[in-house]
Short mmCIF file of C-alpha atoms in Angstrom, two decimals:
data_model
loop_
_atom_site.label_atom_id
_atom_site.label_comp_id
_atom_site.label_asym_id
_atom_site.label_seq_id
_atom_site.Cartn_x
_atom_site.Cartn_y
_atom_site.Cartn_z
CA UNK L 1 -19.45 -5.79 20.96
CA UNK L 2 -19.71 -6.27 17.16
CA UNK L 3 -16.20 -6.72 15.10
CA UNK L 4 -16.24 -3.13 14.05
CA UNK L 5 -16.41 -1.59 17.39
CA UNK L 6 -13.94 -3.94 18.59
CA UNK L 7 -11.92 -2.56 15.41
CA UNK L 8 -12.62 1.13 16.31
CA UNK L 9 -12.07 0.74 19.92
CA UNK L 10 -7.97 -0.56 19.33
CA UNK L 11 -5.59 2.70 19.19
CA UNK L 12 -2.91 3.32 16.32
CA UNK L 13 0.36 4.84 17.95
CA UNK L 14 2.34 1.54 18.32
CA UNK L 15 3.18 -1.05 16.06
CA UNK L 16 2.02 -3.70 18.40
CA UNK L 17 -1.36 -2.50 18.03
CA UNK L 18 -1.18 -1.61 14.72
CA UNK L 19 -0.40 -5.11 14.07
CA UNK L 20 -3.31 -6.33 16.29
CA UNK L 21 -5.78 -4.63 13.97
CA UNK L 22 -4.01 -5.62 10.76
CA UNK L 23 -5.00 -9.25 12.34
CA UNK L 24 -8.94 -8.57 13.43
CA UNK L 25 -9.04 -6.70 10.19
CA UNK L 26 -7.48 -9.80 8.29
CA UNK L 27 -9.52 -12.35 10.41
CA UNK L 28 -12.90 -10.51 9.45
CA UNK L 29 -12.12 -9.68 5.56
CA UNK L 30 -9.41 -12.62 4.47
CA UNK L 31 -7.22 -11.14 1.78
CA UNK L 32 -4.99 -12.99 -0.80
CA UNK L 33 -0.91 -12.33 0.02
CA UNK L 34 -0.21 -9.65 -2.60
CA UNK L 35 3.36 -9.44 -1.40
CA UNK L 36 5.06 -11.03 -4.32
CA UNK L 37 1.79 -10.51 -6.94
CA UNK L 38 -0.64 -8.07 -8.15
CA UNK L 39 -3.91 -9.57 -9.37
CA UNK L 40 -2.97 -12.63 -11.24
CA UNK L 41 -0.01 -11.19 -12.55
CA UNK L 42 3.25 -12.10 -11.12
CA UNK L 43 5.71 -9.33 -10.39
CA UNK L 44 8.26 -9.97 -13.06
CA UNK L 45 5.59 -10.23 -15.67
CA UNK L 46 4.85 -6.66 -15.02
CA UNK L 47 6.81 -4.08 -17.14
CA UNK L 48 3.88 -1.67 -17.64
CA UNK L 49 1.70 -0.02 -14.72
CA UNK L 50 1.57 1.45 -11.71
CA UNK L 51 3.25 2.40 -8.72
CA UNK L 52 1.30 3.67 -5.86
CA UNK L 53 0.79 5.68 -2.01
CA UNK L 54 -2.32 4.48 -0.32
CA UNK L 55 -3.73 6.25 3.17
CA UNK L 56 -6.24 4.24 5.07
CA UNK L 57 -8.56 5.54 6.70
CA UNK L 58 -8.04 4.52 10.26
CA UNK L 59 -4.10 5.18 9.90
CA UNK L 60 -3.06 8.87 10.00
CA UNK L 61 1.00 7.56 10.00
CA UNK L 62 0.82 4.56 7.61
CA UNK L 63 0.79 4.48 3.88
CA UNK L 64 0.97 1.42 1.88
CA UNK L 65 3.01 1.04 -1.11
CA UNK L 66 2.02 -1.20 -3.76
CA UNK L 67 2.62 -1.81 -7.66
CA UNK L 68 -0.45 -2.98 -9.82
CA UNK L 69 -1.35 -3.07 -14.01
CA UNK L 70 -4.58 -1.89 -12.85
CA UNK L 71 -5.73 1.79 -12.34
CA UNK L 72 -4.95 2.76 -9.27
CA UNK L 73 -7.86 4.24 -7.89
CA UNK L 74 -9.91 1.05 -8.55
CA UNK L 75 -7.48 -0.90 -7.37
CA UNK L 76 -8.09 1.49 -4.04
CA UNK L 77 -11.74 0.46 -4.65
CA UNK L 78 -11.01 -3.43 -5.02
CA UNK L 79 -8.79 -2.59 -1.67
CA UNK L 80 -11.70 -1.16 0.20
CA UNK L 81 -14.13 -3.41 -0.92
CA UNK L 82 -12.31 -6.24 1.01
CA UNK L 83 -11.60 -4.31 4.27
CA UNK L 84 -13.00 -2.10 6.89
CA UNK L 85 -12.59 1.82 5.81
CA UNK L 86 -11.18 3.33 2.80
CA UNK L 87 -8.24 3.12 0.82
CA UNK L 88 -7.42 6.39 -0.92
CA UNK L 89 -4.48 7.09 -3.51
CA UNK L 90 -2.40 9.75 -2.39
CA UNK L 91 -0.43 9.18 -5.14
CA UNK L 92 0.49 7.01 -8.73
CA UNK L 93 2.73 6.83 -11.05
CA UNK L 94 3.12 5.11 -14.29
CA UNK L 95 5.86 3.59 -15.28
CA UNK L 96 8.10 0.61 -16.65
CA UNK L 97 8.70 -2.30 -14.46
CA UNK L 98 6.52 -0.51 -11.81
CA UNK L 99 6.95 -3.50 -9.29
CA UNK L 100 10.81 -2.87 -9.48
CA UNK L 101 10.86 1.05 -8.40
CA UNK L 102 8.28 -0.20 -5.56
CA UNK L 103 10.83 -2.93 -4.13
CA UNK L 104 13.59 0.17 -4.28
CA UNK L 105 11.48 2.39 -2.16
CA UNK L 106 10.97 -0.57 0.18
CA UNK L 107 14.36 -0.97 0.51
CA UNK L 108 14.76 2.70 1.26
CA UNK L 109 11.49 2.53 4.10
CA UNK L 110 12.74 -1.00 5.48
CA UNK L 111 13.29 0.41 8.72
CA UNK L 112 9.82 2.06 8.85
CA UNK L 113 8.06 -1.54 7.30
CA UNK L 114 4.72 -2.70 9.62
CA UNK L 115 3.19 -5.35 7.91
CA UNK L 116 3.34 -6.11 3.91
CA UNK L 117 3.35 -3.40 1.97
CA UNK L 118 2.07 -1.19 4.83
CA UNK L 119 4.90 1.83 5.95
CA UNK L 120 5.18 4.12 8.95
CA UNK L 121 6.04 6.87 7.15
CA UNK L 122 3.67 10.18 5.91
CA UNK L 123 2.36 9.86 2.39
CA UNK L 124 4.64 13.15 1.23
CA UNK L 125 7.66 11.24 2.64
CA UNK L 126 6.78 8.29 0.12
CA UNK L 127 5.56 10.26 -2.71
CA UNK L 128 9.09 12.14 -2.57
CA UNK L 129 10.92 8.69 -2.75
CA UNK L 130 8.69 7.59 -5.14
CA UNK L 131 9.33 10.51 -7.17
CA UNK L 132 12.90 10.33 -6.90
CA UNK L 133 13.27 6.59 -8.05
CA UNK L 134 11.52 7.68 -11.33
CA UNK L 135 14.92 9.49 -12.06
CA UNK L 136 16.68 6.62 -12.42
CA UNK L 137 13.54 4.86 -13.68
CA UNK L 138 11.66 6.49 -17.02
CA UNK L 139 8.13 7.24 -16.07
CA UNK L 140 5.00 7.63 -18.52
CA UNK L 141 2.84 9.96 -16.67
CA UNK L 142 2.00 10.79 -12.77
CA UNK L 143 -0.68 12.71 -11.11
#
């Protein structure tokens, strides 16, 4: 059985298994820790970009939320590129000191946290916090 099928064959309800891929995934496609950075940029150098909601596609129930100076939808590309299946932005939102209104809505989902930046929680549920942070926040644009 290839690494894939192995991949495909592990279910998604629990977090012990959810975990368990995380780690085959992780094993197979080594990522950099981007829990304190974003590309070479260190969170408190950031005070222009992006907040954002990623879906995966294996995960129906997980979202991961992320801040990058990057576009987010090739930063979803860069994402996929690394990793089995596809990362697509549910959604972004520009704003000052992106990195901080990410580590408030982490805060807020801490109960719900998997692994990194990775959340049990639907990607309305997120967008809603996300967009409610921007009120205390300024934002530049969203879509």
């Amino acid at each position: 059985m290839d690494s894939t099928t192995r991949v495909l064959k592990i279910g998604y309800n629990n977090r012990s298994k959810f975990r368990a891929l995380l780690k085959i995934i992780g094993s197979i496609y080594p990522m950099k820790n981007t829990e304190n950075t974003t590309d070479t940029t260190t969170e408190k150098d950031i005070s222009l970009g992006n907040v954002y909601v990623m879906t995966h596609s294996f995960f129906s129930d997980v979202v991961k939320i992320g801040c990058t100076t990057e576009d987010p939808q090739e930063h979803a590309k860069s994402l996929s590129a690394k990793t089995i299946g596809e990362y697509t932005v549910a959604f972004s939102l520009q704003c000052n000191n992106p990195c901080k209104v990410k580590k408030q809505i982490k805060k807020y989902l801490n109960a719900e946290k998997y692994v990194n930046e990775f959340y049990q929680v639907s990607p309305e549920v997120a967008e809603k916090l996300l967009r409610r942070e921007t009120l205390v926040i300024p934002s530049l644009n969203s879509f």
